[in-house]
Amino acid sequence: MIPWELLDSAQVPESGKELRLYQRGGEFSIRVDGRELMNSRAHGSEDALAELACLTIAHRPCPRVLIGGLGMGYTTAAALHRLGADGQVVVAELVPAVVAWNRGPLADLAVRPLQDARVTVREADVARILQAEQRAYDAVLLDVDNGPAGLTWKGNDWLYARAGLEAAYAALRTAGVLAVWSASPDRAFARRLRRAGFEVTEISVRARGPRGGGRHIIWLAIRMS
Ligand SMILES: C[S@@+](CC[C@H](N)C(=O)[O-])C[C@H]1O[C@@H](n2cnc3c(N)ncnc32)[C@H](O)[C@@H]1O
């Protein structure tokens, strides 16, 4: 068994937490406080997050998609694959080192999505972008924790509470979609989405896509008006 090698580490702003990037052969892992946030061996559900959300909006003229956060770039690459030449993807990443890792050791995992001219990277908390922009996006994709609870840092709890969901609603255009990734079901979160005004579908997806693996959840929440 090849041992894990620590490649780099970086502070999560304002949290006292640390993100660590590990490599074992061709496999990479990003961890926070010893818990895995993302592993390069299984990205079927991260791909599905973008594929399912973009299905409903890719046909629109100049569709705009906001993705939080970057991780290993799989969701970003899947969104680019679904969108046409006039699509735009804004990627919000809280930890600047993650962006550097995607331009360095992780670059080839998702085939360098940051080099695509349709992508703008913002080294920022996705919450700040949601608070600042209204009717700006056709889709907002959230995969910043392992589900609707702050794991990367406690401040992410805001995203999944009423205020954050209302901000996401306001940031979407009519019939826009908020898509949220989770490792497991969460009935209370689905209820909060509905209370915020969204029409909600909960979809079970496989961690390794067509190759199976564990089951993850994606909520597709549509802004109806
Ligand atoms: C689970 S990974 C994302 C995996 C990604 N979907 C992929 O395809 O590789 C979570 C990422 O979100 C970032 N993140 C956490 N909280 C954030 C926030 N509030 N705003 C922006 N990025 C955030 C983390 O630094 C990490 O890069």
PDB file of C-alpha atoms and ligand atoms in Angstrom:
ATOM      1  CA  MET A   1       0.000   0.000   0.000  1.00  0.00           C
ATOM      2  CA  ILE A   2       1.451   3.389  -1.017  1.00  0.00           C
ATOM      3  CA  PRO A   3       1.383   5.804   1.961  1.00  0.00           C
ATOM      4  CA  TRP A   4      -0.331   9.176   1.708  1.00  0.00           C
ATOM      5  CA  GLU A   5       2.049  12.094   1.170  1.00  0.00           C
ATOM      6  CA  LEU A   6       1.131  15.570   2.429  1.00  0.00           C
ATOM      7  CA  LEU A   7       1.675  17.941  -0.534  1.00  0.00           C
ATOM      8  CA  ASP A   8       0.529  21.224   0.986  1.00  0.00           C
ATOM      9  CA  SER A   9      -1.710  22.811   3.593  1.00  0.00           C
ATOM     10  CA  ALA A  10      -3.526  26.149   3.869  1.00  0.00           C
ATOM     11  CA  GLN A  11      -5.596  28.034   6.396  1.00  0.00           C
ATOM     12  CA  VAL A  12      -9.338  28.375   5.857  1.00  0.00           C
ATOM     13  CA  PRO A  13      -9.851  32.163   6.283  1.00  0.00           C
ATOM     14  CA  GLU A  14     -11.353  33.293   9.596  1.00  0.00           C
ATOM     15  CA  SER A  15     -11.798  29.759  10.906  1.00  0.00           C
ATOM     16  CA  GLY A  16      -8.609  28.487  12.513  1.00  0.00           C
ATOM     17  CA  LYS A  17      -9.068  25.374  10.355  1.00  0.00           C
ATOM     18  CA  GLU A  18      -6.610  23.957   7.867  1.00  0.00           C
ATOM     19  CA  LEU A  19      -7.152  22.335   4.466  1.00  0.00           C
ATOM     20  CA  ARG A  20      -4.614  19.665   3.569  1.00  0.00           C
ATOM     21  CA  LEU A  21      -3.822  18.230   0.152  1.00  0.00           C
ATOM     22  CA  TYR A  22      -2.575  14.633   0.087  1.00  0.00           C
ATOM     23  CA  GLN A  23      -1.373  12.361  -2.740  1.00  0.00           C
ATOM     24  CA  ARG A  24      -1.062   8.555  -2.926  1.00  0.00           C
ATOM     25  CA  GLY A  25       0.096   7.408  -6.352  1.00  0.00           C
ATOM     26  CA  GLY A  26      -2.377   8.941  -8.804  1.00  0.00           C
ATOM     27  CA  GLU A  27      -5.019   9.572  -6.120  1.00  0.00           C
ATOM     28  CA  PHE A  28      -5.534  12.937  -4.387  1.00  0.00           C
ATOM     29  CA  SER A  29      -7.447  13.870  -1.245  1.00  0.00           C
ATOM     30  CA  ILE A  30      -8.408  17.251   0.232  1.00  0.00           C
ATOM     31  CA  ARG A  31      -9.112  17.081   3.972  1.00  0.00           C
ATOM     32  CA  VAL A  32     -10.239  19.487   6.644  1.00  0.00           C
ATOM     33  CA  ASP A  33      -9.684  18.648  10.309  1.00  0.00           C
ATOM     34  CA  GLY A  34      -8.834  15.076   9.264  1.00  0.00           C
ATOM     35  CA  ARG A  35     -12.159  14.610   7.410  1.00  0.00           C
ATOM     36  CA  GLU A  36     -12.153  14.106   3.666  1.00  0.00           C
ATOM     37  CA  LEU A  37     -13.841  16.903   1.682  1.00  0.00           C
ATOM     38  CA  MET A  38     -12.978  15.501  -1.755  1.00  0.00           C
ATOM     39  CA  ASN A  39     -11.191  12.486  -3.246  1.00  0.00           C
ATOM     40  CA  SER A  40     -10.181  12.198  -6.876  1.00  0.00           C
ATOM     41  CA  ARG A  41     -11.220   8.526  -7.141  1.00  0.00           C
ATOM     42  CA  ALA A  42     -14.955   9.237  -6.923  1.00  0.00           C
ATOM     43  CA  HIS A  43     -16.463  12.264  -8.644  1.00  0.00           C
ATOM     44  CA  GLY A  44     -19.617  10.898 -10.265  1.00  0.00           C
ATOM     45  CA  SER A  45     -21.905  12.806  -7.922  1.00  0.00           C
ATOM     46  CA  GLU A  46     -19.858  16.022  -8.263  1.00  0.00           C
ATOM     47  CA  ASP A  47     -20.232  15.684 -12.047  1.00  0.00           C
ATOM     48  CA  ALA A  48     -23.957  14.975 -11.626  1.00  0.00           C
ATOM     49  CA  LEU A  49     -24.403  18.170  -9.599  1.00  0.00           C
ATOM     50  CA  ALA A  50     -23.499  20.205 -12.679  1.00  0.00           C
ATOM     51  CA  GLU A  51     -25.115  17.911 -15.234  1.00  0.00           C
ATOM     52  CA  LEU A  52     -28.508  17.882 -13.504  1.00  0.00           C
ATOM     53  CA  ALA A  53     -28.528  21.622 -12.846  1.00  0.00           C
ATOM     54  CA  CYS A  54     -27.354  22.551 -16.340  1.00  0.00           C
ATOM     55  CA  LEU A  55     -29.916  20.282 -18.023  1.00  0.00           C
ATOM     56  CA  THR A  56     -32.608  22.764 -17.080  1.00  0.00           C
ATOM     57  CA  ILE A  57     -30.798  25.959 -18.081  1.00  0.00           C
ATOM     58  CA  ALA A  58     -28.144  25.182 -20.753  1.00  0.00           C
ATOM     59  CA  HIS A  59     -30.516  25.991 -23.640  1.00  0.00           C
ATOM     60  CA  ARG A  60     -31.009  29.595 -22.483  1.00  0.00           C
ATOM     61  CA  PRO A  61     -29.149  32.441 -24.182  1.00  0.00           C
ATOM     62  CA  CYS A  62     -25.885  33.245 -22.372  1.00  0.00           C
ATOM     63  CA  PRO A  63     -26.548  31.077 -19.300  1.00  0.00           C
ATOM     64  CA  ARG A  64     -24.610  32.104 -16.168  1.00  0.00           C
ATOM     65  CA  VAL A  65     -23.654  29.565 -13.520  1.00  0.00           C
ATOM     66  CA  LEU A  66     -22.170  30.214 -10.066  1.00  0.00           C
ATOM     67  CA  ILE A  67     -20.249  27.313  -8.497  1.00  0.00           C
ATOM     68  CA  GLY A  68     -19.078  27.225  -4.876  1.00  0.00           C
ATOM     69  CA  GLY A  69     -16.419  25.830  -4.364  1.00  0.00           C
ATOM     70  CA  LEU A  70     -13.712  24.609  -6.705  1.00  0.00           C
ATOM     71  CA  GLY A  71     -12.388  21.494  -4.906  1.00  0.00           C
ATOM     72  CA  MET A  72     -10.694  19.432  -7.637  1.00  0.00           C
ATOM     73  CA  GLY A  73     -12.547  21.101 -10.497  1.00  0.00           C
ATOM     74  CA  TYR A  74     -14.842  18.218 -11.482  1.00  0.00           C
ATOM     75  CA  THR A  75     -18.127  20.116 -11.051  1.00  0.00           C
ATOM     76  CA  THR A  76     -16.692  23.063 -12.963  1.00  0.00           C
ATOM     77  CA  ALA A  77     -15.538  20.819 -15.825  1.00  0.00           C
ATOM     78  CA  ALA A  78     -18.941  19.086 -15.977  1.00  0.00           C
ATOM     79  CA  ALA A  79     -20.736  22.457 -16.147  1.00  0.00           C
ATOM     80  CA  LEU A  80     -18.462  23.594 -18.990  1.00  0.00           C
ATOM     81  CA  HIS A  81     -19.183  20.359 -20.815  1.00  0.00           C
ATOM     82  CA  ARG A  82     -22.950  20.989 -20.618  1.00  0.00           C
ATOM     83  CA  LEU A  83     -22.902  24.699 -21.495  1.00  0.00           C
ATOM     84  CA  GLY A  84     -22.452  26.095 -24.988  1.00  0.00           C
ATOM     85  CA  ALA A  85     -19.900  28.633 -26.173  1.00  0.00           C
ATOM     86  CA  ASP A  86     -21.990  31.521 -24.799  1.00  0.00           C
ATOM     87  CA  GLY A  87     -22.168  30.078 -21.254  1.00  0.00           C
ATOM     88  CA  GLN A  88     -20.333  31.668 -18.326  1.00  0.00           C
ATOM     89  CA  VAL A  89     -19.151  29.987 -15.147  1.00  0.00           C
ATOM     90  CA  VAL A  90     -18.150  31.919 -12.042  1.00  0.00           C
ATOM     91  CA  VAL A  91     -16.293  29.720  -9.547  1.00  0.00           C
ATOM     92  CA  ALA A  92     -16.105  30.979  -5.961  1.00  0.00           C
ATOM     93  CA  GLU A  93     -13.340  29.388  -3.891  1.00  0.00           C
ATOM     94  CA  LEU A  94     -12.791  30.383  -0.261  1.00  0.00           C
ATOM     95  CA  VAL A  95      -9.223  29.069   0.076  1.00  0.00           C
ATOM     96  CA  PRO A  96      -6.809  30.645  -2.446  1.00  0.00           C
ATOM     97  CA  ALA A  97      -4.425  27.666  -2.145  1.00  0.00           C
ATOM     98  CA  VAL A  98      -7.120  25.433  -3.682  1.00  0.00           C
ATOM     99  CA  VAL A  99      -7.007  27.581  -6.816  1.00  0.00           C
ATOM    100  CA  ALA A 100      -3.198  27.257  -6.878  1.00  0.00           C
ATOM    101  CA  TRP A 101      -3.498  23.458  -6.437  1.00  0.00           C
ATOM    102  CA  ASN A 102      -5.889  23.376  -9.424  1.00  0.00           C
ATOM    103  CA  ARG A 103      -3.265  25.193 -11.489  1.00  0.00           C
ATOM    104  CA  GLY A 104      -0.554  22.851 -10.158  1.00  0.00           C
ATOM    105  CA  PRO A 105      -0.747  19.237  -8.956  1.00  0.00           C
ATOM    106  CA  LEU A 106      -4.529  18.855  -9.509  1.00  0.00           C
ATOM    107  CA  ALA A 107      -4.662  20.527 -12.927  1.00  0.00           C
ATOM    108  CA  ASP A 108      -4.998  17.385 -15.034  1.00  0.00           C
ATOM    109  CA  LEU A 109      -7.648  15.635 -12.914  1.00  0.00           C
ATOM    110  CA  ALA A 110     -10.569  17.464 -14.524  1.00  0.00           C
ATOM    111  CA  VAL A 111      -8.536  18.471 -17.604  1.00  0.00           C
ATOM    112  CA  ARG A 112      -7.698  22.058 -16.647  1.00  0.00           C
ATOM    113  CA  PRO A 113     -11.151  23.690 -16.503  1.00  0.00           C
ATOM    114  CA  LEU A 114      -9.663  26.949 -15.189  1.00  0.00           C
ATOM    115  CA  GLN A 115      -8.009  27.488 -18.568  1.00  0.00           C
ATOM    116  CA  ASP A 116     -11.414  27.659 -20.260  1.00  0.00           C
ATOM    117  CA  ALA A 117     -12.170  31.238 -21.343  1.00  0.00           C
ATOM    118  CA  ARG A 118     -15.768  30.863 -20.080  1.00  0.00           C
ATOM    119  CA  VAL A 119     -14.544  30.562 -16.462  1.00  0.00           C
ATOM    120  CA  THR A 120     -13.961  33.378 -13.978  1.00  0.00           C
ATOM    121  CA  VAL A 121     -12.445  32.383 -10.632  1.00  0.00           C
ATOM    122  CA  ARG A 122     -13.197  34.474  -7.578  1.00  0.00           C
ATOM    123  CA  GLU A 123     -11.151  33.774  -4.471  1.00  0.00           C
ATOM    124  CA  ALA A 124     -14.049  34.571  -2.189  1.00  0.00           C
ATOM    125  CA  ASP A 125     -16.731  33.172   0.071  1.00  0.00           C
ATOM    126  CA  VAL A 126     -19.655  32.159  -2.150  1.00  0.00           C
ATOM    127  CA  ALA A 127     -21.932  33.656   0.521  1.00  0.00           C
ATOM    128  CA  ARG A 128     -20.543  37.142  -0.206  1.00  0.00           C
ATOM    129  CA  ILE A 129     -21.342  36.714  -3.905  1.00  0.00           C
ATOM    130  CA  LEU A 130     -24.871  35.549  -3.167  1.00  0.00           C
ATOM    131  CA  GLN A 131     -25.397  38.553  -0.894  1.00  0.00           C
ATOM    132  CA  ALA A 132     -24.117  40.997  -3.506  1.00  0.00           C
ATOM    133  CA  GLU A 133     -25.913  39.844  -6.660  1.00  0.00           C
ATOM    134  CA  GLN A 134     -29.583  39.664  -7.588  1.00  0.00           C
ATOM    135  CA  ARG A 135     -31.186  37.897 -10.544  1.00  0.00           C
ATOM    136  CA  ALA A 136     -27.652  37.300 -11.813  1.00  0.00           C
ATOM    137  CA  TYR A 137     -27.494  33.508 -12.313  1.00  0.00           C
ATOM    138  CA  ASP A 138     -29.421  30.771 -14.086  1.00  0.00           C
ATOM    139  CA  ALA A 139     -27.918  28.210 -11.737  1.00  0.00           C
ATOM    140  CA  VAL A 140     -26.149  28.262  -8.384  1.00  0.00           C
ATOM    141  CA  LEU A 141     -24.299  25.050  -7.497  1.00  0.00           C
ATOM    142  CA  LEU A 142     -23.180  24.492  -3.915  1.00  0.00           C
ATOM    143  CA  ASP A 143     -20.658  21.834  -2.926  1.00  0.00           C
ATOM    144  CA  VAL A 144     -18.687  23.507  -0.174  1.00  0.00           C
ATOM    145  CA  ASP A 145     -19.157  20.977   2.662  1.00  0.00           C
ATOM    146  CA  ASN A 146     -20.189  17.330   2.874  1.00  0.00           C
ATOM    147  CA  GLY A 147     -23.851  18.323   3.151  1.00  0.00           C
ATOM    148  CA  PRO A 148     -25.983  21.195   4.419  1.00  0.00           C
ATOM    149  CA  ALA A 149     -23.887  21.909   7.536  1.00  0.00           C
ATOM    150  CA  GLY A 150     -20.682  23.919   7.831  1.00  0.00           C
ATOM    151  CA  LEU A 151     -17.742  21.488   7.726  1.00  0.00           C
ATOM    152  CA  THR A 152     -15.094  23.571   5.933  1.00  0.00           C
ATOM    153  CA  TRP A 153     -15.909  26.325   8.398  1.00  0.00           C
ATOM    154  CA  LYS A 154     -18.807  27.139  10.705  1.00  0.00           C
ATOM    155  CA  GLY A 155     -19.714  30.258   8.692  1.00  0.00           C
ATOM    156  CA  ASN A 156     -21.068  28.002   5.930  1.00  0.00           C
ATOM    157  CA  ASP A 157     -24.067  27.211   8.160  1.00  0.00           C
ATOM    158  CA  TRP A 158     -25.462  30.547   6.931  1.00  0.00           C
ATOM    159  CA  LEU A 159     -25.741  29.151   3.395  1.00  0.00           C
ATOM    160  CA  TYR A 160     -28.150  26.412   4.496  1.00  0.00           C
ATOM    161  CA  ALA A 161     -30.226  28.514   6.883  1.00  0.00           C
ATOM    162  CA  ARG A 162     -33.138  30.729   5.933  1.00  0.00           C
ATOM    163  CA  ALA A 163     -31.021  33.845   5.222  1.00  0.00           C
ATOM    164  CA  GLY A 164     -28.655  31.964   2.895  1.00  0.00           C
ATOM    165  CA  LEU A 165     -31.459  30.242   1.012  1.00  0.00           C
ATOM    166  CA  GLU A 166     -33.259  33.553   0.556  1.00  0.00           C
ATOM    167  CA  ALA A 167     -30.041  35.098  -0.770  1.00  0.00           C
ATOM    168  CA  ALA A 168     -29.619  32.201  -3.217  1.00  0.00           C
ATOM    169  CA  TYR A 169     -33.242  32.631  -4.306  1.00  0.00           C
ATOM    170  CA  ALA A 170     -32.667  36.338  -4.912  1.00  0.00           C
ATOM    171  CA  ALA A 171     -29.439  35.665  -6.837  1.00  0.00           C
ATOM    172  CA  LEU A 172     -31.280  33.434  -9.313  1.00  0.00           C
ATOM    173  CA  ARG A 173     -33.158  34.475 -12.411  1.00  0.00           C
ATOM    174  CA  THR A 174     -36.725  33.244 -12.957  1.00  0.00           C
ATOM    175  CA  ALA A 175     -36.810  29.438 -13.225  1.00  0.00           C
ATOM    176  CA  GLY A 176     -33.187  29.347 -12.143  1.00  0.00           C
ATOM    177  CA  VAL A 177     -31.943  26.382 -10.155  1.00  0.00           C
ATOM    178  CA  LEU A 178     -30.132  26.088  -6.845  1.00  0.00           C
ATOM    179  CA  ALA A 179     -28.395  22.685  -6.749  1.00  0.00           C
ATOM    180  CA  VAL A 180     -26.897  21.438  -3.486  1.00  0.00           C
ATOM    181  CA  TRP A 181     -24.659  18.357  -3.022  1.00  0.00           C
ATOM    182  CA  SER A 182     -24.821  16.200   0.093  1.00  0.00           C
ATOM    183  CA  ALA A 183     -23.314  12.917   1.281  1.00  0.00           C
ATOM    184  CA  SER A 184     -26.629  11.999   2.936  1.00  0.00           C
ATOM    185  CA  PRO A 185     -30.345  12.898   3.051  1.00  0.00           C
ATOM    186  CA  ASP A 186     -31.537  15.740   5.276  1.00  0.00           C
ATOM    187  CA  ARG A 187     -35.307  16.155   5.518  1.00  0.00           C
ATOM    188  CA  ALA A 188     -35.112  19.363   7.522  1.00  0.00           C
ATOM    189  CA  PHE A 189     -32.976  20.980   4.821  1.00  0.00           C
ATOM    190  CA  ALA A 190     -35.423  19.962   2.084  1.00  0.00           C
ATOM    191  CA  ARG A 191     -38.201  21.567   4.148  1.00  0.00           C
ATOM    192  CA  ARG A 192     -36.178  24.777   4.527  1.00  0.00           C
ATOM    193  CA  LEU A 193     -35.668  24.912   0.759  1.00  0.00           C
ATOM    194  CA  ARG A 194     -39.445  24.667   0.236  1.00  0.00           C
ATOM    195  CA  ARG A 195     -40.107  27.307   2.878  1.00  0.00           C
ATOM    196  CA  ALA A 196     -37.728  29.652   1.050  1.00  0.00           C
ATOM    197  CA  GLY A 197     -40.043  29.420  -1.962  1.00  0.00           C
ATOM    198  CA  PHE A 198     -38.260  26.801  -4.071  1.00  0.00           C
ATOM    199  CA  GLU A 199     -39.888  23.864  -5.852  1.00  0.00           C
ATOM    200  CA  VAL A 200     -37.673  20.996  -4.746  1.00  0.00           C
ATOM    201  CA  THR A 201     -36.629  17.644  -6.221  1.00  0.00           C
ATOM    202  CA  GLU A 202     -34.327  15.316  -4.292  1.00  0.00           C
ATOM    203  CA  ILE A 203     -32.216  13.034  -6.467  1.00  0.00           C
ATOM    204  CA  SER A 204     -30.099  10.074  -5.365  1.00  0.00           C
ATOM    205  CA  VAL A 205     -26.884   9.742  -7.395  1.00  0.00           C
ATOM    206  CA  ARG A 206     -23.968   7.309  -7.276  1.00  0.00           C
ATOM    207  CA  ALA A 207     -20.535   8.380  -6.069  1.00  0.00           C
ATOM    208  CA  ARG A 208     -18.847   6.783  -9.101  1.00  0.00           C
ATOM    209  CA  GLY A 209     -21.542   7.555 -11.660  1.00  0.00           C
ATOM    210  CA  PRO A 210     -22.283   4.552 -13.910  1.00  0.00           C
ATOM    211  CA  ARG A 211     -19.665   2.509 -12.005  1.00  0.00           C
ATOM    212  CA  GLY A 212     -21.855   2.641  -8.875  1.00  0.00           C
ATOM    213  CA  GLY A 213     -20.431   3.378  -5.437  1.00  0.00           C
ATOM    214  CA  GLY A 214     -22.140   4.988  -2.457  1.00  0.00           C
ATOM    215  CA  ARG A 215     -25.307   7.042  -2.752  1.00  0.00           C
ATOM    216  CA  HIS A 216     -25.204  10.809  -2.492  1.00  0.00           C
ATOM    217  CA  ILE A 217     -28.003  13.371  -2.630  1.00  0.00           C
ATOM    218  CA  ILE A 218     -28.555  16.348  -4.888  1.00  0.00           C
ATOM    219  CA  TRP A 219     -31.351  18.790  -4.270  1.00  0.00           C
ATOM    220  CA  LEU A 220     -32.549  20.706  -7.300  1.00  0.00           C
ATOM    221  CA  ALA A 221     -34.460  23.738  -6.064  1.00  0.00           C
ATOM    222  CA  ILE A 222     -36.175  25.854  -8.715  1.00  0.00           C
ATOM    223  CA  ARG A 223     -37.059  29.516  -8.323  1.00  0.00           C
ATOM    224  CA  MET A 224     -40.522  29.574  -9.895  1.00  0.00           C
ATOM    225  CA  SER A 225     -41.175  33.317 -10.259  1.00  0.00           C
TER     226      SER A 225
HETATM  227  C1  LIG B   1     -16.121  19.260  -1.517  1.00  0.00           C
HETATM  228  S1  LIG B   1     -15.019  20.395  -2.246  1.00  0.00           S
HETATM  229  C2  LIG B   1     -15.772  20.705  -3.790  1.00  0.00           C
HETATM  230  C3  LIG B   1     -15.589  19.581  -4.753  1.00  0.00           C
HETATM  231  C4  LIG B   1     -15.955  19.981  -6.167  1.00  0.00           C
HETATM  232  N1  LIG B   1     -17.398  19.892  -6.375  1.00  0.00           N
HETATM  233  C5  LIG B   1     -15.244  19.141  -7.216  1.00  0.00           C
HETATM  234  O1  LIG B   1     -15.885  18.808  -8.219  1.00  0.00           O
HETATM  235  O2  LIG B   1     -14.073  18.806  -7.024  1.00  0.00           O
HETATM  236  C6  LIG B   1     -15.422  21.866  -1.357  1.00  0.00           C
HETATM  237  C7  LIG B   1     -14.670  23.110  -1.805  1.00  0.00           C
HETATM  238  O3  LIG B   1     -15.409  24.252  -1.374  1.00  0.00           O
HETATM  239  C8  LIG B   1     -14.516  25.230  -0.858  1.00  0.00           C
HETATM  240  N2  LIG B   1     -15.312  26.083   0.045  1.00  0.00           N
HETATM  241  C9  LIG B   1     -15.722  25.802   1.304  1.00  0.00           C
HETATM  242  N3  LIG B   1     -16.494  26.786   1.782  1.00  0.00           N
HETATM  243  C10 LIG B   1     -16.588  27.721   0.795  1.00  0.00           C
HETATM  244  C11 LIG B   1     -17.265  28.969   0.685  1.00  0.00           C
HETATM  245  N4  LIG B   1     -18.010  29.451   1.677  1.00  0.00           N
HETATM  246  N5  LIG B   1     -17.131  29.657  -0.468  1.00  0.00           N
HETATM  247  C12 LIG B   1     -16.378  29.173  -1.507  1.00  0.00           C
HETATM  248  N6  LIG B   1     -15.714  27.999  -1.435  1.00  0.00           N
HETATM  249  C13 LIG B   1     -15.820  27.271  -0.313  1.00  0.00           C
HETATM  250  C14 LIG B   1     -13.437  24.387  -0.197  1.00  0.00           C
HETATM  251  O4  LIG B   1     -12.259  25.121   0.023  1.00  0.00           O
HETATM  252  C15 LIG B   1     -13.265  23.268  -1.211  1.00  0.00           C
HETATM  253  O5  LIG B   1     -12.384  23.637  -2.220  1.00  0.00           O
END
